[in-house]
Short mmCIF file of C-alpha atoms in Angstrom, two decimals:
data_model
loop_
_atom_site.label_atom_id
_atom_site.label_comp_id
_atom_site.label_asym_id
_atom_site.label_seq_id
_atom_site.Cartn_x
_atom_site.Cartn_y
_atom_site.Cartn_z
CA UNK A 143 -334.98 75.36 86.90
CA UNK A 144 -332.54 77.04 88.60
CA UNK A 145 -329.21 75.50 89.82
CA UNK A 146 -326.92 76.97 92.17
CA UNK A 147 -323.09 77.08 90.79
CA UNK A 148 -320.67 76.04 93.05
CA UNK A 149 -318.58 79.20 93.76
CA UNK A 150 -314.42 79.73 92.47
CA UNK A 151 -313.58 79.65 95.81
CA UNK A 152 -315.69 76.38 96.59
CA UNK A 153 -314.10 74.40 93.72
CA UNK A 154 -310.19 75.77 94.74
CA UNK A 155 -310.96 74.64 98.47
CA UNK A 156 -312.04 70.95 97.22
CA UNK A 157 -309.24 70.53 95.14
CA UNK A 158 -306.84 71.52 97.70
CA UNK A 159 -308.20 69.09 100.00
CA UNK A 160 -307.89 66.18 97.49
CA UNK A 161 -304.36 67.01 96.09
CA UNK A 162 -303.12 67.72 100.13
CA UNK A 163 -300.04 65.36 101.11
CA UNK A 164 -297.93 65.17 104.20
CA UNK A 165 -294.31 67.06 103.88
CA UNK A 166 -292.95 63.97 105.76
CA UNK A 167 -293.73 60.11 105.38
CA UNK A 168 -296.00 58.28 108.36
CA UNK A 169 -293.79 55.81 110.27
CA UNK A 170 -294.36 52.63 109.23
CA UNK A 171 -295.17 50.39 112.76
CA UNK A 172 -294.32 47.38 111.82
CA UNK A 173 -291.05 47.78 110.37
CA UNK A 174 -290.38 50.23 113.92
CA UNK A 175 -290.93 47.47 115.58
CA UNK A 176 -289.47 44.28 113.69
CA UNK A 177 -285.72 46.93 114.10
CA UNK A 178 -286.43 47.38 118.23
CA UNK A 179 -286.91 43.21 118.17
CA UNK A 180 -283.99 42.86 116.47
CA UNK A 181 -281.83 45.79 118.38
CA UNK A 182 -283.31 44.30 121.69
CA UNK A 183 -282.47 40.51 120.22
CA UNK A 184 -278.30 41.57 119.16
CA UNK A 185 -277.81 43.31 122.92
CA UNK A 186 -279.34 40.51 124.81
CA UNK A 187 -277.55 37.26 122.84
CA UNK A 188 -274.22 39.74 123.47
CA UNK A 189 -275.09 40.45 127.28
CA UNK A 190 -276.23 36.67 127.38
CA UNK A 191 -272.25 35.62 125.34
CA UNK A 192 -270.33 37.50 127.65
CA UNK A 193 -272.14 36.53 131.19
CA UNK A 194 -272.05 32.84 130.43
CA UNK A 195 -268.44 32.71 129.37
CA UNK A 196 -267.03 34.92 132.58
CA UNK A 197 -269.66 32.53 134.64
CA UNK A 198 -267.31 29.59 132.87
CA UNK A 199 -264.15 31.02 133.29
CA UNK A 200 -264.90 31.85 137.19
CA UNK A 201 -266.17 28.18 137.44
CA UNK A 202 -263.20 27.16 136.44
CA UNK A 203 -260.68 28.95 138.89
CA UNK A 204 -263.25 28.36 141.79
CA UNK A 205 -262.55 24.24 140.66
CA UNK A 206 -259.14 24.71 140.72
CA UNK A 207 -258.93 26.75 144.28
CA UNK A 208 -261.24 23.94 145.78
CA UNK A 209 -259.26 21.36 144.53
CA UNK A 210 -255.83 23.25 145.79
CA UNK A 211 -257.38 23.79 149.17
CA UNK A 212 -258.31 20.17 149.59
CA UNK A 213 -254.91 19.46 148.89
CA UNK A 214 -254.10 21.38 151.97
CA UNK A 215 -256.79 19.74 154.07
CA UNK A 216 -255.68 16.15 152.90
CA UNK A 217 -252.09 16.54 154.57
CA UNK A 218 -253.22 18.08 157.29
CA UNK A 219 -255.50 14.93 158.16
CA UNK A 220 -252.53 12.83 157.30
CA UNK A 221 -250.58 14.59 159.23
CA UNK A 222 -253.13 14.80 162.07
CA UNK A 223 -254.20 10.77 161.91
CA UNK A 224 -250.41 9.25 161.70
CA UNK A 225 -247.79 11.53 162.98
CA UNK A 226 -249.87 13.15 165.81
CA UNK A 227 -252.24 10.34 166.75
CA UNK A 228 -255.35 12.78 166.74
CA UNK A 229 -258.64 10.20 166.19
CA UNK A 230 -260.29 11.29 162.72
CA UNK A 231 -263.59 12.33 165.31
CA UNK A 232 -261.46 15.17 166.20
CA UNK A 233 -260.80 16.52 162.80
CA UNK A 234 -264.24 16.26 161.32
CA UNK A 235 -265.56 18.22 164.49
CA UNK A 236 -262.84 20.75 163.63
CA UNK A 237 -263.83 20.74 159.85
CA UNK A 238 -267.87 21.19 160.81
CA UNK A 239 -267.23 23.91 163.69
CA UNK A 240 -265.25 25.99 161.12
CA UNK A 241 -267.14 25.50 158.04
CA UNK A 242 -270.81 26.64 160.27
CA UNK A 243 -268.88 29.82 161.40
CA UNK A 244 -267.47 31.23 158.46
CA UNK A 245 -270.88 30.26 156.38
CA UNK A 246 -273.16 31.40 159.53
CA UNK A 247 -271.14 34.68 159.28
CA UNK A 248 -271.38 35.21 155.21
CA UNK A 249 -275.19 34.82 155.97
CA UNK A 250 -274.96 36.80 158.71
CA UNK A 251 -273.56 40.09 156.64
CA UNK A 252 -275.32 39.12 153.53
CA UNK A 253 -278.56 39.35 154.91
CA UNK A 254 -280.16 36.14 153.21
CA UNK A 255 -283.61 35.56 152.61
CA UNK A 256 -284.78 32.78 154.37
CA UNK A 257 -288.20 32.40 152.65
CA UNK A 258 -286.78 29.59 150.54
CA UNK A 259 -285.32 27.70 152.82
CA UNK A 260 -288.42 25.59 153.68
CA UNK A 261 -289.31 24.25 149.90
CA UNK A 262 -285.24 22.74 150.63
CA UNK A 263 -285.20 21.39 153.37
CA UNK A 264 -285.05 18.16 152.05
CA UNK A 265 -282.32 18.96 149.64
CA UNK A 266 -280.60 20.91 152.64
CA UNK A 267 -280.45 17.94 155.08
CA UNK A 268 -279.60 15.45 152.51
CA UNK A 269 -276.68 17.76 152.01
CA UNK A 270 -275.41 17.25 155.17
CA UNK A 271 -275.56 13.66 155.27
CA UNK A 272 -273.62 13.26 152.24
CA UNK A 273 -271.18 15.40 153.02
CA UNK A 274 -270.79 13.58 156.52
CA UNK A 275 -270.52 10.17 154.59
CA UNK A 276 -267.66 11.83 152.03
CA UNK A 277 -265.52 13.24 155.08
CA UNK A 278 -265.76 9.87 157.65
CA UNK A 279 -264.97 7.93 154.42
CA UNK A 280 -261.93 10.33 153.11
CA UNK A 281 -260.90 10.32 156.72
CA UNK A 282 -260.54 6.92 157.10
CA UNK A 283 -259.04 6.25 153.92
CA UNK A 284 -256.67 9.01 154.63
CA UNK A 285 -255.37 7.07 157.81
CA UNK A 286 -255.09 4.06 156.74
CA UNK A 287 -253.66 4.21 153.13
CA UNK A 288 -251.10 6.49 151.35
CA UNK A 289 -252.39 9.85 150.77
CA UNK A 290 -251.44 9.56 146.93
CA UNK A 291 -253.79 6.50 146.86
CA UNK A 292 -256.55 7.75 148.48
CA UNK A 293 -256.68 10.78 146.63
CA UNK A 294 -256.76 9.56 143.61
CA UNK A 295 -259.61 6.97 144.33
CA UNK A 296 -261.71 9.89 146.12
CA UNK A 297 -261.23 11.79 142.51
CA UNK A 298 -262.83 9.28 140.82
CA UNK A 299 -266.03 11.30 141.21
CA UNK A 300 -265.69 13.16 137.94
CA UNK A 301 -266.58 9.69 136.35
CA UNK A 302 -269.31 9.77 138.54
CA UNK A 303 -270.46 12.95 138.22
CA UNK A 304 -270.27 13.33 133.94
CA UNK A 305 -272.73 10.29 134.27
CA UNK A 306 -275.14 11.93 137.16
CA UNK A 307 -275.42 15.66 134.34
CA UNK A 308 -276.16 13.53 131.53
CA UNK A 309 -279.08 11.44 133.70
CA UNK A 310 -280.19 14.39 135.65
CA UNK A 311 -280.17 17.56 133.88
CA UNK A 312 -279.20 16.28 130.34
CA UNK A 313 -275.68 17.64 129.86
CA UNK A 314 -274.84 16.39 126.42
CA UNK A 315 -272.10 14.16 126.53
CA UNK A 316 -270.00 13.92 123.29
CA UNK A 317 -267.04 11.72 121.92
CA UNK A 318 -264.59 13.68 123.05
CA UNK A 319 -265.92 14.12 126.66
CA UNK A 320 -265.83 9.62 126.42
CA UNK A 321 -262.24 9.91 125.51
CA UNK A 322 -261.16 12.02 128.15
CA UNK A 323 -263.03 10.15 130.83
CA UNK A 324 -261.34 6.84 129.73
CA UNK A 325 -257.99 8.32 129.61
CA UNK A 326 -258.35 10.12 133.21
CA UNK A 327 -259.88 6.23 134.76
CA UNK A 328 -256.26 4.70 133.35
CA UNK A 329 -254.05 7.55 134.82
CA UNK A 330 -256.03 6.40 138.16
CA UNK A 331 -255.65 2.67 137.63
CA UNK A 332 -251.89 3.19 136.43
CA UNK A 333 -251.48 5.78 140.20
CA UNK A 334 -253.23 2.95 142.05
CA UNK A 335 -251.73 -0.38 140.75
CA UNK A 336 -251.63 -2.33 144.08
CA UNK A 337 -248.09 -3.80 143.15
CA UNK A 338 -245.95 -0.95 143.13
CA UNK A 339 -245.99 -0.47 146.80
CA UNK A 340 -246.61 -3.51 148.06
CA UNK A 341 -249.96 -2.73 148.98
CA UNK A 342 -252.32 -5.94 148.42
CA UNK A 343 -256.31 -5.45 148.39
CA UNK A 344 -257.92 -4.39 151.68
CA UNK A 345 -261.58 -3.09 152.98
CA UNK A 346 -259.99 0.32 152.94
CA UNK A 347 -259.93 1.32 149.28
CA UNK A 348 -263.64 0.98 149.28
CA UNK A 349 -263.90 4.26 151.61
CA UNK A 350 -262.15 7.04 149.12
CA UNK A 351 -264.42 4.72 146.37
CA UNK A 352 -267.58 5.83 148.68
CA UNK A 353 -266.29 8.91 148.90
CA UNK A 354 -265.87 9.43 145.40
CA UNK A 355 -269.44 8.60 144.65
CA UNK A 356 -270.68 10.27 147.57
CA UNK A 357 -269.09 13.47 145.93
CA UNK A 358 -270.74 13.39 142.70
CA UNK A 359 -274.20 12.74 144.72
CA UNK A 360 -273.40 15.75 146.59
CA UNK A 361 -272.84 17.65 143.18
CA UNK A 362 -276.41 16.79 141.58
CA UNK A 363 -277.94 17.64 145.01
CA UNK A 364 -275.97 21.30 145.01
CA UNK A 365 -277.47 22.00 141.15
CA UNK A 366 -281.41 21.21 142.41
CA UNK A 367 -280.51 24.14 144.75
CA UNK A 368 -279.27 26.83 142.77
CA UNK A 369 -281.71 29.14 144.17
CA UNK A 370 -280.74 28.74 147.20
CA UNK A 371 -277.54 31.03 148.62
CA UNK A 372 -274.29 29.29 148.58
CA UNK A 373 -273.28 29.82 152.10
CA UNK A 374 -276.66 27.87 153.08
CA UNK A 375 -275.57 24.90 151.58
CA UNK A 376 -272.37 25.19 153.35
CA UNK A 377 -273.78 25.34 156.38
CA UNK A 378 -276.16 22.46 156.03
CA UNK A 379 -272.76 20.13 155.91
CA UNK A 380 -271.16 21.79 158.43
CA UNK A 381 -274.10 21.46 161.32
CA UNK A 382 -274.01 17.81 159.89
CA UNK A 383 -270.56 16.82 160.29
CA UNK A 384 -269.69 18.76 163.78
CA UNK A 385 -273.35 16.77 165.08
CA UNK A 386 -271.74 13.70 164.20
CA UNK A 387 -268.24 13.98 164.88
CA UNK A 388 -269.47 15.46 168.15
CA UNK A 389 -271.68 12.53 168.72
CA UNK A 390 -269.24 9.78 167.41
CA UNK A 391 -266.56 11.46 170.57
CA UNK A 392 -268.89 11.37 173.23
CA UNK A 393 -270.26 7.94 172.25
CA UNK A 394 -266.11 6.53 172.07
CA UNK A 395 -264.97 8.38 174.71
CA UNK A 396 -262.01 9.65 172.71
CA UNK A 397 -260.77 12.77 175.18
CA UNK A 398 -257.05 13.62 174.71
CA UNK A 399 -254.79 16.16 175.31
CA UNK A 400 -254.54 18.99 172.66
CA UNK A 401 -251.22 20.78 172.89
CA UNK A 402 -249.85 23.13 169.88
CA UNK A 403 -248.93 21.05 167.24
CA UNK A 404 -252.48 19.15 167.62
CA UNK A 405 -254.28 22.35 167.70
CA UNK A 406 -252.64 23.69 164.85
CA UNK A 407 -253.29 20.29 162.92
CA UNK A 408 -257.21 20.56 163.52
CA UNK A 409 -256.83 24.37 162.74
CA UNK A 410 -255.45 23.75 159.60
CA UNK A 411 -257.65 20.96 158.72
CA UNK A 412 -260.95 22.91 159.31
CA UNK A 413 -259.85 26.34 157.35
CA UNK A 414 -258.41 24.53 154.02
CA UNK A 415 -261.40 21.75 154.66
CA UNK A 416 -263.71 25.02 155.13
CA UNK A 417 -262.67 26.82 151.59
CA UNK A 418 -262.41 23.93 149.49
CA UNK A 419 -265.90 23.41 150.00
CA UNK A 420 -267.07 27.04 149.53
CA UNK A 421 -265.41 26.65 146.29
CA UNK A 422 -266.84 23.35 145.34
CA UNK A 423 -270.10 24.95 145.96
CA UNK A 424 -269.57 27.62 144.37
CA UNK A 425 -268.23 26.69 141.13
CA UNK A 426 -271.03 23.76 140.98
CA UNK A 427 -273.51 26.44 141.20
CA UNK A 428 -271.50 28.54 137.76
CA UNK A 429 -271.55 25.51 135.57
CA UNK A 430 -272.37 22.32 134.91
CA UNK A 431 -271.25 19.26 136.69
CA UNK A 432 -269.88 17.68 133.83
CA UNK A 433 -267.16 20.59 133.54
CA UNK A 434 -266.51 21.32 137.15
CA UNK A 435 -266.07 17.62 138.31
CA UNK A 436 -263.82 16.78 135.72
CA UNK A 437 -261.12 19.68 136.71
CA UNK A 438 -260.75 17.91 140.12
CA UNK A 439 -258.75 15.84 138.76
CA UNK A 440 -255.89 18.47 139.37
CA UNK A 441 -256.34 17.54 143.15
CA UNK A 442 -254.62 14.29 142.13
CA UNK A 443 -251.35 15.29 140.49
CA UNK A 444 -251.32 18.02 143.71
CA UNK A 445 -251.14 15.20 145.92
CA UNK A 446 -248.57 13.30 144.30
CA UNK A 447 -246.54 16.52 144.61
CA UNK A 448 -247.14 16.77 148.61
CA UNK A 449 -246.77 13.10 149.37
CA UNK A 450 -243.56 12.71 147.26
CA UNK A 451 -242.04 15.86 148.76
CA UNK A 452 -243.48 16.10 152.30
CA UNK A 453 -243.97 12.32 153.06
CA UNK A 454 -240.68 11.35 151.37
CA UNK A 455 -242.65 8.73 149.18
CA UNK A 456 -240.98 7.72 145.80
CA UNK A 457 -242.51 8.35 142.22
CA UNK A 458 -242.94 5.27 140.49
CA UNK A 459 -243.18 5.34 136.53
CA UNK A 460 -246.74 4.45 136.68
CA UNK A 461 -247.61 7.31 139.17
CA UNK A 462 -245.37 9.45 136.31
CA UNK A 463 -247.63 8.00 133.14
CA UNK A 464 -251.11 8.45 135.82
CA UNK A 465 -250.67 12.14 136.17
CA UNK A 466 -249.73 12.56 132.59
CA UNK A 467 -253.14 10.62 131.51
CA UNK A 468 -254.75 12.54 134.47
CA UNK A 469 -253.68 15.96 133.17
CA UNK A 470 -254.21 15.05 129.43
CA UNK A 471 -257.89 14.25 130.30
CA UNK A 472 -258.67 17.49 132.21
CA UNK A 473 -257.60 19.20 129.06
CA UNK A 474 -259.98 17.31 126.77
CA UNK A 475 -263.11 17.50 129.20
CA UNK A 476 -262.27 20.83 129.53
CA UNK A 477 -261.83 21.71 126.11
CA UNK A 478 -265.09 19.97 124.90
CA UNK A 479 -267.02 21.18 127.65
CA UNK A 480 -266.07 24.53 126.51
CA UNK A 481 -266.82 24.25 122.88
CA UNK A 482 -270.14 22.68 123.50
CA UNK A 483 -270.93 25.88 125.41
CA UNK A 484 -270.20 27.73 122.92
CA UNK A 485 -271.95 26.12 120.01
CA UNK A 486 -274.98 26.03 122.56
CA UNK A 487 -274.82 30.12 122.93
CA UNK A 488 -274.22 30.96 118.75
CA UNK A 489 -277.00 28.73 117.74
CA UNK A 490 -279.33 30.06 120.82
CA UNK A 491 -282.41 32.22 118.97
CA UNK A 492 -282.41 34.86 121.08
CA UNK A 493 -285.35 36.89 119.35
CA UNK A 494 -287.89 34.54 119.87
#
């Protein structure tokens, strides 16, 4: 028997092919793409950091521009109700008519889209009827009470409104946030201690109380539209109020003569009226309610200010001690608002 003998050449060729091994190393896939999960995870939870706080921080200077501006608006409608005789009818049609222009106009340039509008329409119209309820009650506590009094009942919403976030949309509500809360409510009570002057009970601190609610309603309804474009919310309230107020004149027959000072008085009212509520909107929309109601409270200390200086009324030692509890507790809510946002965003898994 023969048997062939694999050649020299033959054997050299096999053993080359067995001892062959890449010049580089193969990429190993896995641990490629466990790096890109974690590259991808460290750029979004930094993108993610930095959005929400400048989304806080902007929340918070929109709170305190609405609450400057409806500082404005509040001694204009004093101004309006007792020194010029204008009926409160007048102003809120002043306050709607302004408010639907400037808002019709953002949509106008912004060019909206509408397509949402219908899945709102409930939230949208229930909008406008709160907001009509807050402005004839304000109104009407406005003319009838002090303006520091009134104020500082219609800021009672942040009470309000802390306890609508934690039902509603579960904003956590810790020991400090309690604290605050219960040191703001005495600053009120101290501000609005019937005795110091010589204002009994009457029917008319219940409207800035319905106010006050009415606010923090207004608030929850805002947040179940945050899809919606802020100047369409706007809007809603202003079509309601002017429809009302415009109703609520040609139902009283209240026609009067509008000379300068009147027409700057319902000027006034509707612009500062106008951006305060852009604002409100607006910073409702950046956080949560139980941080942007809370810094309202700086309307009331404002108003002190204006009524002491511009009304000639006199500071009383509990008004002094109210605004001091007032401010203290805007610095706590704040404060643990803040921190709980920020525990919330380092112990957020963002590679998952």
């Amino acid at each position: 028997k023969q048997t062939k003998k694999p050649s020299k050449s033959h054997k050299k060729k096999k053993k080359m092919s067995h001892s062959t091994e890449p010049l580089l190393p193969l990429p190993n896939h896995q641990e490629t793409q466990s790096s890109d999960i974690k590259s991808t995870s460290v750029m979004l939870e930094s993108t993610v950091k930095t959005s929400s706080k400048s989304l806080f921080w902007w929340g918070v200077v929109f709170q305190i521009m609405s609450s400057t501006f409806f500082v404005f608006a509040y001694v204009s409608v004093k101004v309006g109700t007792t020194t010029l005789g204008l009926p409160s009818s007048y102003l809120l049609f002043a306050r709607g008519i302004v408010t639907s222009l400037v808002s019709g106009g953002v949509l106008y340039y912004s060019n909206v889209d509408f397509s949402a509008v219908g899945r709102y329409s409930r939230q949208l119209c229930l909008r406008g009827v709160i907001t009509t309820v807050i402005l004839y009650a304000n109104y009407t506590g406005f003319q009838h009470l002090d303006l520091s009094v009134a104020a500082a009942l219609t800021d009672t919403a942040p009470i309000f409104g802390v306890v609508f976030g934690a039902v509603f949309f579960r904003e956590k509500f810790s020991r400090l946030q309690g604290l605050a809360l219960v040191v703001a409510v005495m600053g009120v009570w101290l501000i609005t201690t019937p005795t110091q002057k010589g204002q009994g009970w009457n029917i008319y601190l219940c409207f800035p109380l319905i106010a006050g609610i009415s606010r923090a309603l207004s608030r929850v309804v805002i947040k179940f539209c945050e899809e919606l474009h802020w100047a369409l919310l706007v809007l809603a309230g202003g079509i309601a109020v002017a429809g009302a107020s415009l109703i609520n004149i040609v139902a009283a027959g209240e026609y009067i003569a509008l000379d300068g000072e009147r027409m700057t008085s319902l000027l006034l009212t509707g612009v500062f009226g106008t951006l305060g509520n852009i604002y409100t909107v607006r910073a409702t929309l950046l956080t949560d309610i139980g941080l942007c109601m809370p810094l309202s409270y700086v309307a009331v200390v404002l108003t002190f200010i204006a009524d002491t200086f511009y009304f000639d009324a006199t500071i009383t030692a509990n008004e002094i001690f109210g605004g001091v509890a007032i401010f203290i507790g805007i610095l706590c809510l704040t404060f643990a608002k803040y921190r709980g946002m920020k525990r919330k965003r380092e112990y957020t898994d963002f590679s998952a």
